[in-house]
PDB file of C-alpha atoms in Angstrom:
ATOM      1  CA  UNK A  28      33.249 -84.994  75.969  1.00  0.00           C
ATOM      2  CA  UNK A  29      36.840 -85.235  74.410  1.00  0.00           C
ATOM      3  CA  UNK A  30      39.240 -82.066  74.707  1.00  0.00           C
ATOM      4  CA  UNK A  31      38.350 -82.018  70.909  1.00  0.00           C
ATOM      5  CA  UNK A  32      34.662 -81.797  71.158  1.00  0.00           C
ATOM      6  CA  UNK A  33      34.834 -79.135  73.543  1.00  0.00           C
ATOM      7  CA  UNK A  34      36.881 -76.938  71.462  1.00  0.00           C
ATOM      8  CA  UNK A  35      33.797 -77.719  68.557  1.00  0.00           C
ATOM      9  CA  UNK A  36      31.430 -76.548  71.514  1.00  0.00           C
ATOM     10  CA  UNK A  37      33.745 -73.676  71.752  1.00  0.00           C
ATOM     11  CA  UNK A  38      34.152 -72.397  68.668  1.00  0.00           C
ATOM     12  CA  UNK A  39      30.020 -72.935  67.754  1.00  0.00           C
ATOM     13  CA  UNK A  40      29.401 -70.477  70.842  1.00  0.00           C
ATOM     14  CA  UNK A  41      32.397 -68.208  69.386  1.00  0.00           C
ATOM     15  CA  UNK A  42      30.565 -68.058  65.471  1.00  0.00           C
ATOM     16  CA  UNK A  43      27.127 -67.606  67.620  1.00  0.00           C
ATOM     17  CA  UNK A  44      28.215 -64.735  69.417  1.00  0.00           C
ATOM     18  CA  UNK A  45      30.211 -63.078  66.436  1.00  0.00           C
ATOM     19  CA  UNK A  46      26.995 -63.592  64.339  1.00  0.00           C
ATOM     20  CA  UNK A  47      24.720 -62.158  66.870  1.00  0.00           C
ATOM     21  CA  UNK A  48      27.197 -59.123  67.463  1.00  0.00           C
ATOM     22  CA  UNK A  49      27.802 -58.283  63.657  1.00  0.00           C
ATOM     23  CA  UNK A  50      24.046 -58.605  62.732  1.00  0.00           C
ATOM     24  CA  UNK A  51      23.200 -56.215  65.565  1.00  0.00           C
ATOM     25  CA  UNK A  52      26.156 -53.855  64.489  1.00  0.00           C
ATOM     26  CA  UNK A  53      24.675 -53.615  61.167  1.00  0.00           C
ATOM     27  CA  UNK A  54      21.130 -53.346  62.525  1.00  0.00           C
ATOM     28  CA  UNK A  55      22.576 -50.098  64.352  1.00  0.00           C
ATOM     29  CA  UNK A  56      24.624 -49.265  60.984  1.00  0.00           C
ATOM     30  CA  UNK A  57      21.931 -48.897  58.909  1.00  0.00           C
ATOM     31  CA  UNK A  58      19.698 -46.393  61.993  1.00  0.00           C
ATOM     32  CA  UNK A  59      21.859 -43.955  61.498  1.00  0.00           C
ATOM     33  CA  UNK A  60      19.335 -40.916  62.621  1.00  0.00           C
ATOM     34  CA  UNK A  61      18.494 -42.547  65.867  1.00  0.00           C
ATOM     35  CA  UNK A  62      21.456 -43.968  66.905  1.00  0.00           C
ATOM     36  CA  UNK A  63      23.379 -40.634  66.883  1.00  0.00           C
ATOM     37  CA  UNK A  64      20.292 -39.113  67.851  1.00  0.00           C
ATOM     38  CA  UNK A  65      20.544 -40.650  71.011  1.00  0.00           C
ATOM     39  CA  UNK A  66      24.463 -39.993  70.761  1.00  0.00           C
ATOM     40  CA  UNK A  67      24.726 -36.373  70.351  1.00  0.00           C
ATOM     41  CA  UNK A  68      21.650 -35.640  72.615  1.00  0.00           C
ATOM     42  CA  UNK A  69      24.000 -34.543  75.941  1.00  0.00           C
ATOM     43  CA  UNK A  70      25.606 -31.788  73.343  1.00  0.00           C
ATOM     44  CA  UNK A  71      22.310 -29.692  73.966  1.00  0.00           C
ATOM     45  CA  UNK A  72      20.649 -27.963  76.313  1.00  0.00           C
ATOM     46  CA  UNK A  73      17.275 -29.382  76.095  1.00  0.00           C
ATOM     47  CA  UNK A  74      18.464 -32.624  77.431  1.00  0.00           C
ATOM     48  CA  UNK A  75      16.319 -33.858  79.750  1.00  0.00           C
ATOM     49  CA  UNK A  76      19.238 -33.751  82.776  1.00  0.00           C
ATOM     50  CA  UNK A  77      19.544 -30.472  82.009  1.00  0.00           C
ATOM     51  CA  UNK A  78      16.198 -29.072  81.955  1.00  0.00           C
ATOM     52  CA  UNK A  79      15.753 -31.289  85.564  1.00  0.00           C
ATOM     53  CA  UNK A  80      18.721 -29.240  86.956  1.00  0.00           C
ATOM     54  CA  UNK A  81      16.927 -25.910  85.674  1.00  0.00           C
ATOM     55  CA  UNK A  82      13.877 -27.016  86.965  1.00  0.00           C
ATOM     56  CA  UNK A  83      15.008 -27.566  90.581  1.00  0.00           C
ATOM     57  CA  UNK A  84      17.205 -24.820  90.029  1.00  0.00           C
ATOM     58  CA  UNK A  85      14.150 -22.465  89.878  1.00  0.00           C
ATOM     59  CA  UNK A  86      12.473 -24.544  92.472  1.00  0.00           C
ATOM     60  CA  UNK A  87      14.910 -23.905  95.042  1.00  0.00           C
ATOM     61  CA  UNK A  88      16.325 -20.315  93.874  1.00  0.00           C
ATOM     62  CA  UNK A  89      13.177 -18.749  92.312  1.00  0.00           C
ATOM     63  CA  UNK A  90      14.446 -15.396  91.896  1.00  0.00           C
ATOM     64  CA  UNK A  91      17.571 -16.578  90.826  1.00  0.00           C
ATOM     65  CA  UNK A  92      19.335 -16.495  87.475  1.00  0.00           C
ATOM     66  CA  UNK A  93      17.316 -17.847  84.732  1.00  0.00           C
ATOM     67  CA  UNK A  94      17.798 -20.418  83.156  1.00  0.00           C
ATOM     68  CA  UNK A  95      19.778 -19.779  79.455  1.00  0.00           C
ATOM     69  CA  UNK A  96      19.707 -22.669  76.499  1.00  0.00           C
ATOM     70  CA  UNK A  97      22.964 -22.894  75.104  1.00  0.00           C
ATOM     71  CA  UNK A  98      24.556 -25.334  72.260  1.00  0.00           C
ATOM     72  CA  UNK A  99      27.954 -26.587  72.061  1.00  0.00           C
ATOM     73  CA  UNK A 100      29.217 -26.358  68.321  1.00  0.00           C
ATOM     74  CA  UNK A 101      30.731 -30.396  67.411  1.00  0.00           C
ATOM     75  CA  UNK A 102      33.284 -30.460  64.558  1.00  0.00           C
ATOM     76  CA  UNK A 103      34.911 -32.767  62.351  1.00  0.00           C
ATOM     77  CA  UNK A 104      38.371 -32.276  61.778  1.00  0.00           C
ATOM     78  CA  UNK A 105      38.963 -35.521  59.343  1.00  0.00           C
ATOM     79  CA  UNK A 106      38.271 -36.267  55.983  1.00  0.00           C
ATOM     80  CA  UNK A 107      37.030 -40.150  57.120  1.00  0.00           C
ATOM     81  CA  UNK A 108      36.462 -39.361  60.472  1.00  0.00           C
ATOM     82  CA  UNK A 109      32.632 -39.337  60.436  1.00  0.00           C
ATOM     83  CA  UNK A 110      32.151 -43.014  58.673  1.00  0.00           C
ATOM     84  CA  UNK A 111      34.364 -44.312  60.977  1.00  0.00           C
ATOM     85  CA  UNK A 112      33.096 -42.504  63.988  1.00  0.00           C
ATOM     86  CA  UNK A 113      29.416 -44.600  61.787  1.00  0.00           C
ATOM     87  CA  UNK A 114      31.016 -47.820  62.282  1.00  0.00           C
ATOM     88  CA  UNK A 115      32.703 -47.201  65.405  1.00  0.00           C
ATOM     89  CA  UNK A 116      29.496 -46.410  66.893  1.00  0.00           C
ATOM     90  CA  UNK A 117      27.626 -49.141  65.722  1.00  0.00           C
ATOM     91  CA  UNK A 118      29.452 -51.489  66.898  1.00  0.00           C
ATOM     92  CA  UNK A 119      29.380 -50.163  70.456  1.00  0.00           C
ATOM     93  CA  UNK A 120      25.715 -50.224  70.289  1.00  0.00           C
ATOM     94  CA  UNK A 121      25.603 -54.080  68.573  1.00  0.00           C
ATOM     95  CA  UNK A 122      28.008 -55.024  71.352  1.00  0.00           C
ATOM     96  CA  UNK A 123      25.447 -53.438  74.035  1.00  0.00           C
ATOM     97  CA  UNK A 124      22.278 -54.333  72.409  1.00  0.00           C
ATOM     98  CA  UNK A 125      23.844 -58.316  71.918  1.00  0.00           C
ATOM     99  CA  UNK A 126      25.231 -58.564  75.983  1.00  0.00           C
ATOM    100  CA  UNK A 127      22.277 -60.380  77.262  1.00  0.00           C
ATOM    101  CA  UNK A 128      23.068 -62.938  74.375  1.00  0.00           C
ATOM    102  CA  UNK A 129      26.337 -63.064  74.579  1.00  0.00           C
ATOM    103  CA  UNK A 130      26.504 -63.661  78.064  1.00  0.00           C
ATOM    104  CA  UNK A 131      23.846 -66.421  77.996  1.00  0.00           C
ATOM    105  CA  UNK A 132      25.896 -68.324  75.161  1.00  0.00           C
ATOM    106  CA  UNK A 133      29.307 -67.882  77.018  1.00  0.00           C
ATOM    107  CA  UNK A 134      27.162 -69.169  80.459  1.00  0.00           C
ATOM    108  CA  UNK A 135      25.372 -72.008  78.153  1.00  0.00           C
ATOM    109  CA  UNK A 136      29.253 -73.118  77.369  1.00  0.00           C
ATOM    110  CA  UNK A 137      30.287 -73.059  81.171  1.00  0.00           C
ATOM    111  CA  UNK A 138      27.478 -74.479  83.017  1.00  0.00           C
ATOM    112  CA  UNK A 139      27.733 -77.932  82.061  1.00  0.00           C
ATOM    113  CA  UNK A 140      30.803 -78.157  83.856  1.00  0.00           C
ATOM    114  CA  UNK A 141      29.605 -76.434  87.345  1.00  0.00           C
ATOM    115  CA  UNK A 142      27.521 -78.292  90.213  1.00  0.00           C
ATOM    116  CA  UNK A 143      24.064 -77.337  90.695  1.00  0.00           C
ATOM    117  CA  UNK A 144      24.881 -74.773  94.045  1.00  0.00           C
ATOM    118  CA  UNK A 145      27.637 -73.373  91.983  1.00  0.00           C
ATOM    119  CA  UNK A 146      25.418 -72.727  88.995  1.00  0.00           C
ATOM    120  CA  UNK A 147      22.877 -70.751  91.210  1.00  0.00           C
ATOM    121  CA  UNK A 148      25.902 -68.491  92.254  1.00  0.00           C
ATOM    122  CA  UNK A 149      26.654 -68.057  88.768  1.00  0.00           C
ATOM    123  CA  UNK A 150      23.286 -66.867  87.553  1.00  0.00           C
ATOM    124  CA  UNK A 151      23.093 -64.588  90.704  1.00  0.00           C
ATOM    125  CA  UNK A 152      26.090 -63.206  89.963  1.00  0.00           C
ATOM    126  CA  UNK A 153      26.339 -62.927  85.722  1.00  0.00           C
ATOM    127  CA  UNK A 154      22.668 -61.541  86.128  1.00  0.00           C
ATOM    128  CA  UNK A 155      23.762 -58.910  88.688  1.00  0.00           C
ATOM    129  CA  UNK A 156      26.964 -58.192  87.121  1.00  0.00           C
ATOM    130  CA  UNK A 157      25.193 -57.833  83.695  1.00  0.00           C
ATOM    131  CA  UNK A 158      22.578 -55.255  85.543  1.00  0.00           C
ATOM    132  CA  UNK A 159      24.998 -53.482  87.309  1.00  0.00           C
ATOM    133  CA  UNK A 160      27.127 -52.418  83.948  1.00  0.00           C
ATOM    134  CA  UNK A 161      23.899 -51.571  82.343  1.00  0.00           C
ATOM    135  CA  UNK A 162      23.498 -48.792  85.894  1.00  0.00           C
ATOM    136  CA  UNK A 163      26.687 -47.649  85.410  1.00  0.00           C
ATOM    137  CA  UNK A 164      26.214 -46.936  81.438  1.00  0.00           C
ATOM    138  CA  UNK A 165      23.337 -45.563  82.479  1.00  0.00           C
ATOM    139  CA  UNK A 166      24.598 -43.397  85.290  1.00  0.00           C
ATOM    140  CA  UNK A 167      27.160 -42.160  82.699  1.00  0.00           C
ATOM    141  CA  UNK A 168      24.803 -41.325  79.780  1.00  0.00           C
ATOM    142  CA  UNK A 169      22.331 -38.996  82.227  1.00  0.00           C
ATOM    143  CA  UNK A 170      24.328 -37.494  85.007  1.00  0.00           C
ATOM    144  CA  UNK A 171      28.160 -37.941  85.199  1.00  0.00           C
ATOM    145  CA  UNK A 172      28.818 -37.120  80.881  1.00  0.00           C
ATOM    146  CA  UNK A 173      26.364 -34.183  80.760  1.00  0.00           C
ATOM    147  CA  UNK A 174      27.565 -32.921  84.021  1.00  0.00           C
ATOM    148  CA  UNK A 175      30.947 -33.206  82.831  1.00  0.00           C
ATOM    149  CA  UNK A 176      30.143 -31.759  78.930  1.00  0.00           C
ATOM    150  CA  UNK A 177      28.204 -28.682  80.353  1.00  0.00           C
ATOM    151  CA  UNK A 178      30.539 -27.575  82.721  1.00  0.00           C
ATOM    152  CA  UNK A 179      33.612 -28.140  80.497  1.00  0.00           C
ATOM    153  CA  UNK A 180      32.058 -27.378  77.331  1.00  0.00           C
ATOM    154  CA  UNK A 181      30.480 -24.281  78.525  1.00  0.00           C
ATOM    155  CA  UNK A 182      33.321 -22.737  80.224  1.00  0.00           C
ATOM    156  CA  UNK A 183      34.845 -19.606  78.852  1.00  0.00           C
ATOM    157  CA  UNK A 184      37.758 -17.774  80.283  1.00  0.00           C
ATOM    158  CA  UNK A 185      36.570 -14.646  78.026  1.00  0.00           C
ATOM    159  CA  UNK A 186      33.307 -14.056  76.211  1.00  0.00           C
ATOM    160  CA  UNK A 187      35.283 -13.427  73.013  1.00  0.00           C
ATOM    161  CA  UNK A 188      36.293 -17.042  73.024  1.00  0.00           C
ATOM    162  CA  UNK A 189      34.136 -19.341  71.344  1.00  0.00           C
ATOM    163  CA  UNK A 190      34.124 -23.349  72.338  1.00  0.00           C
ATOM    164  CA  UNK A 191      34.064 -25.683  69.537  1.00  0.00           C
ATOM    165  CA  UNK A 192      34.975 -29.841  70.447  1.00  0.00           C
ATOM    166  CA  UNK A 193      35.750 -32.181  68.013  1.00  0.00           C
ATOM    167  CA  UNK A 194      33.414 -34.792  67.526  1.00  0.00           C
ATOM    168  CA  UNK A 195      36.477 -37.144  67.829  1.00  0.00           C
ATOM    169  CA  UNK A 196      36.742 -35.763  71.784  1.00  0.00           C
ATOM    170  CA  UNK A 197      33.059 -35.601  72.456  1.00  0.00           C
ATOM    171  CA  UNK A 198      32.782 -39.359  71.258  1.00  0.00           C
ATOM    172  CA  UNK A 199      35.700 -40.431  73.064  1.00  0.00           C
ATOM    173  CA  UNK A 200      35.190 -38.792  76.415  1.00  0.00           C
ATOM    174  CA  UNK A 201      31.126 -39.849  76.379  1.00  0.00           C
ATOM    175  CA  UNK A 202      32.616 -44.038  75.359  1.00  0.00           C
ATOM    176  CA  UNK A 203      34.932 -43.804  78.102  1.00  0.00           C
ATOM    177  CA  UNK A 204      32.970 -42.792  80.855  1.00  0.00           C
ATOM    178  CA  UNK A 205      30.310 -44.779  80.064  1.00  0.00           C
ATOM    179  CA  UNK A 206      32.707 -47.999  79.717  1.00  0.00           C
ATOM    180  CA  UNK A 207      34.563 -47.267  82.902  1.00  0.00           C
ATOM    181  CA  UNK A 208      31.145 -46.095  85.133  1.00  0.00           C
ATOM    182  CA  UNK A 209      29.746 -49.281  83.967  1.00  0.00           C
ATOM    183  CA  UNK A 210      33.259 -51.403  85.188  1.00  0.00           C
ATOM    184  CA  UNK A 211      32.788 -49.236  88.331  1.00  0.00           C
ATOM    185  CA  UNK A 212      29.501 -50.187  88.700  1.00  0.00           C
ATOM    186  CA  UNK A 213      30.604 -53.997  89.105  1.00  0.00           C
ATOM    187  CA  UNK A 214      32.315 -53.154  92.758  1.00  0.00           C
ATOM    188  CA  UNK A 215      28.997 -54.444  94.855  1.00  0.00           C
ATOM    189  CA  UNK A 216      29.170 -57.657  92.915  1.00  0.00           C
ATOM    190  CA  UNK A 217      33.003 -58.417  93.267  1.00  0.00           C
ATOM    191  CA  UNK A 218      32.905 -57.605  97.180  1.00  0.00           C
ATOM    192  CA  UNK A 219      29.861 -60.174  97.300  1.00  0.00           C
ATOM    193  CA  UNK A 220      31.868 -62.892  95.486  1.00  0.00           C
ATOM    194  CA  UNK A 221      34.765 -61.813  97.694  1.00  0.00           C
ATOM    195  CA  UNK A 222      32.538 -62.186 100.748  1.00  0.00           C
ATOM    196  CA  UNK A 223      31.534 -65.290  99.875  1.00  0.00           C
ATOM    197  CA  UNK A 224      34.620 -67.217  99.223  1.00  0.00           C
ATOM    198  CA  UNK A 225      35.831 -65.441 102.870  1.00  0.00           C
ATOM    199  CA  UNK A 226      38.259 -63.071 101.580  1.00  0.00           C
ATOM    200  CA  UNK A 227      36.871 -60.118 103.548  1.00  0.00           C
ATOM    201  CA  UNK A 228      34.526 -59.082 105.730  1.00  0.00           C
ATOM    202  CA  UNK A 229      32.305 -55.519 106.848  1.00  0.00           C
ATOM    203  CA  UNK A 230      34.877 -54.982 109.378  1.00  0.00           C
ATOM    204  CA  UNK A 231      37.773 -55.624 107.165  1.00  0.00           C
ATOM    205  CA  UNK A 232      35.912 -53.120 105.120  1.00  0.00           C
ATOM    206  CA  UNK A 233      35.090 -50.567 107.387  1.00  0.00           C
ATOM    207  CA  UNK A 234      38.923 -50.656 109.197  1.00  0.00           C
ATOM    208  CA  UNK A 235      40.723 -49.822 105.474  1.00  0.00           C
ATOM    209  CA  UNK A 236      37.787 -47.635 104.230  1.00  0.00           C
ATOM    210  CA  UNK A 237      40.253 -44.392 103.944  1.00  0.00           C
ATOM    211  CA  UNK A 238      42.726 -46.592 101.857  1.00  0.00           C
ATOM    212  CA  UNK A 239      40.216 -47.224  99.740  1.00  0.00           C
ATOM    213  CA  UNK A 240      39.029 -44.095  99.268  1.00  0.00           C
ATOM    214  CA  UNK A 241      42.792 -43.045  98.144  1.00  0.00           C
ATOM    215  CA  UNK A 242      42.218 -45.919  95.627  1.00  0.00           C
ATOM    216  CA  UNK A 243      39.165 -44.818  94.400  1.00  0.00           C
ATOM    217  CA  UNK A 244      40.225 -40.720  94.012  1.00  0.00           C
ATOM    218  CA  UNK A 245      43.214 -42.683  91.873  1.00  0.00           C
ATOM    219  CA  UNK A 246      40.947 -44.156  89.767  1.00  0.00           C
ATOM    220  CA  UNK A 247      38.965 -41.923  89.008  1.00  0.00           C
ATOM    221  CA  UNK A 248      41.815 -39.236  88.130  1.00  0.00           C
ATOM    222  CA  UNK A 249      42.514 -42.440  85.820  1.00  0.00           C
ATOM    223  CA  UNK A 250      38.770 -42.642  84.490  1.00  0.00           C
ATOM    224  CA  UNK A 251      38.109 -38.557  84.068  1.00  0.00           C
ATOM    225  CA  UNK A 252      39.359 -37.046  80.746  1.00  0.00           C
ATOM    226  CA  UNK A 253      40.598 -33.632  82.858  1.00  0.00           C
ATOM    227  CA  UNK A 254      42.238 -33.020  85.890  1.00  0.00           C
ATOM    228  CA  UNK A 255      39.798 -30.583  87.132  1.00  0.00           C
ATOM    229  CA  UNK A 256      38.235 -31.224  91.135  1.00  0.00           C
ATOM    230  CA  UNK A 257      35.345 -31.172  89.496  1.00  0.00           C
ATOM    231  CA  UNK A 258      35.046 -33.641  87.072  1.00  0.00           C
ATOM    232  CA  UNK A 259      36.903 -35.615  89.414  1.00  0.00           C
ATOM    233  CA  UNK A 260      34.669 -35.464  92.380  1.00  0.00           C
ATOM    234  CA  UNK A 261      31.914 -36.094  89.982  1.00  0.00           C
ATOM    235  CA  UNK A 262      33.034 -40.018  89.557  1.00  0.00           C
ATOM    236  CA  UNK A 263      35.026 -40.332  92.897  1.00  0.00           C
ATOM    237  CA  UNK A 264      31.548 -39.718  94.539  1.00  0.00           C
ATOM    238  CA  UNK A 265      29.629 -42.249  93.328  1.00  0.00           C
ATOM    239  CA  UNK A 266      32.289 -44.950  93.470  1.00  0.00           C
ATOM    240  CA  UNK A 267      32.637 -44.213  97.147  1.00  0.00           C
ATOM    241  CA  UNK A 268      28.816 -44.373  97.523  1.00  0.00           C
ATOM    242  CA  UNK A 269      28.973 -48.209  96.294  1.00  0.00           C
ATOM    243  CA  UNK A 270      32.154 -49.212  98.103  1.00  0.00           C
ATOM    244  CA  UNK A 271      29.530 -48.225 101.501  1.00  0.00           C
ATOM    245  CA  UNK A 272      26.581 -50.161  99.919  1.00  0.00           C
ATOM    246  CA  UNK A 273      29.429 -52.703  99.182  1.00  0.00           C
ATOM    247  CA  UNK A 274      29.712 -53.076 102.914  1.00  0.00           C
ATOM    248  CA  UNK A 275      26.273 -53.332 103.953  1.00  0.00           C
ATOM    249  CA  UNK A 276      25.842 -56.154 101.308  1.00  0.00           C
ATOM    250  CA  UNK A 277      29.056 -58.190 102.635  1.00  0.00           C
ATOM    251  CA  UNK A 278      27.744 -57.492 105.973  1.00  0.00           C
ATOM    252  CA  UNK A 279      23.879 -59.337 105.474  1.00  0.00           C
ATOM    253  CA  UNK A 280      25.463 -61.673 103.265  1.00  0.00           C
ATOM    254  CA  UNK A 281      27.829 -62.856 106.378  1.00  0.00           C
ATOM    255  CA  UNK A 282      25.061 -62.489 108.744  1.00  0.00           C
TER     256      UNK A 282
END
């Protein structure tokens, strides 16, 4: 095809994937109760990661403290903030809920001009990629945000102190996280296109493992919305645990 025609090819995908994102943003518009249902869930103590951590709690410490449900009061602070905070969130969940087409129309665009071995790289690795994001936002939404939520929403200097967040803050912190847990999630699938091309190898790995573990405590000061150990520890851990499963995959896909 011409340059012209390609740019036609283009800008069909582009209207596609706007189309499919907007109808799915107003699919999620219009299911309000659920969608913030699922939202605001990690705000109370009957989430399911919570009443797991109670329940091995008890397991392992049976006459221990018991186990106390507690709520942390959201607020809204602005006049418009809600019905934005409505759109805002909808159009998270059309852009999650649309990936898998999105990616499959921006692949459908690229593939024509890729040989056949590199087009089985590609779906290996947009298919992994794609899964590995969905971990990561899943990683975020069960253990790192209601880990991070219950320990700083919960904690009180003095009794006569009472915490109330913003739902501007609560909304923000729980986006965040899950956006950059699900970037962080992509490190085992950069290292294998790295490893393939030849860029590095396990040992290369292994030998500057502590400067990348200085790295990854940067980032994830970056990532966290406090500055307490913590919180910090909380995301540093499980981006060091995939730079190590990082290596083992480099290392059996050099073997």
């Amino acid at each position: 095809m011409t340059f012209w025609e390609h740019l036609d090819e283009l800008r069909g995908s582009l209207i596609k994937m706007i189309a499919a994102l907007l109808l799915c943003s107003i699919a999620a518009f219009f299911f309000k109760e659920e969608l913030f249902r699922i939202i605001l869930a990690p705000h109370d103590s009957h989430f399911i990661t919570y009443r797991l951590l109670d329940s091995i709690s008890h397991t392992l410490f049976p006459h221990g403290i018991p186990a106390t449900a507690w709520k942390v009061q959201l607020i809204n602070t602005g006049l418009a903030h809600q019905f934005l905070l409505h759109v805002k969130a909808s159009l998270y969940a059309g852009l999650l809920l649309t990936c898998p087409v999105l990616i499959y129309l921006l692949f459908h665009f690229v593939s024509p001009a890729l040989y056949t071995h590199e087009r089985k790289y590609a779906y290996r690795l947009v298919g992994s990629g794609y899964i590995m994001f969905m971990l990561g936002v899943i990683l975020s939404y069960f253990v790192i945000f209601p880990l991070i939520f219950r320990f700083l929403g919960t904690y009180q200097v003095s009794d006569t102190i009472t915490n109330t967040v913003t739902i501007d803050s609560y909304m923000h912190t729980l986006l965040n996280v899950s956006l950059s847990m699900g970037i962080v999630c992509e490190i085992p699938v950069i290292c294998y296109l790295l490893g393939s091309m030849g860029l590095i190898n396990a040992s290369m790995m292994r030998r500057y493992r502590r400067h990348v573990i200085v790295v990854l405590l940067i980032i994830a000061a970056i990532i966290t919305p406090t500055s307490d150990v913590f919180t910090l520890m909380l995301v540093a851990l499980p981006m060091w645990m995939l730079y190590e499963i990082s290596i083992w995959i480099v290392k059996i896909k050099s073997a």
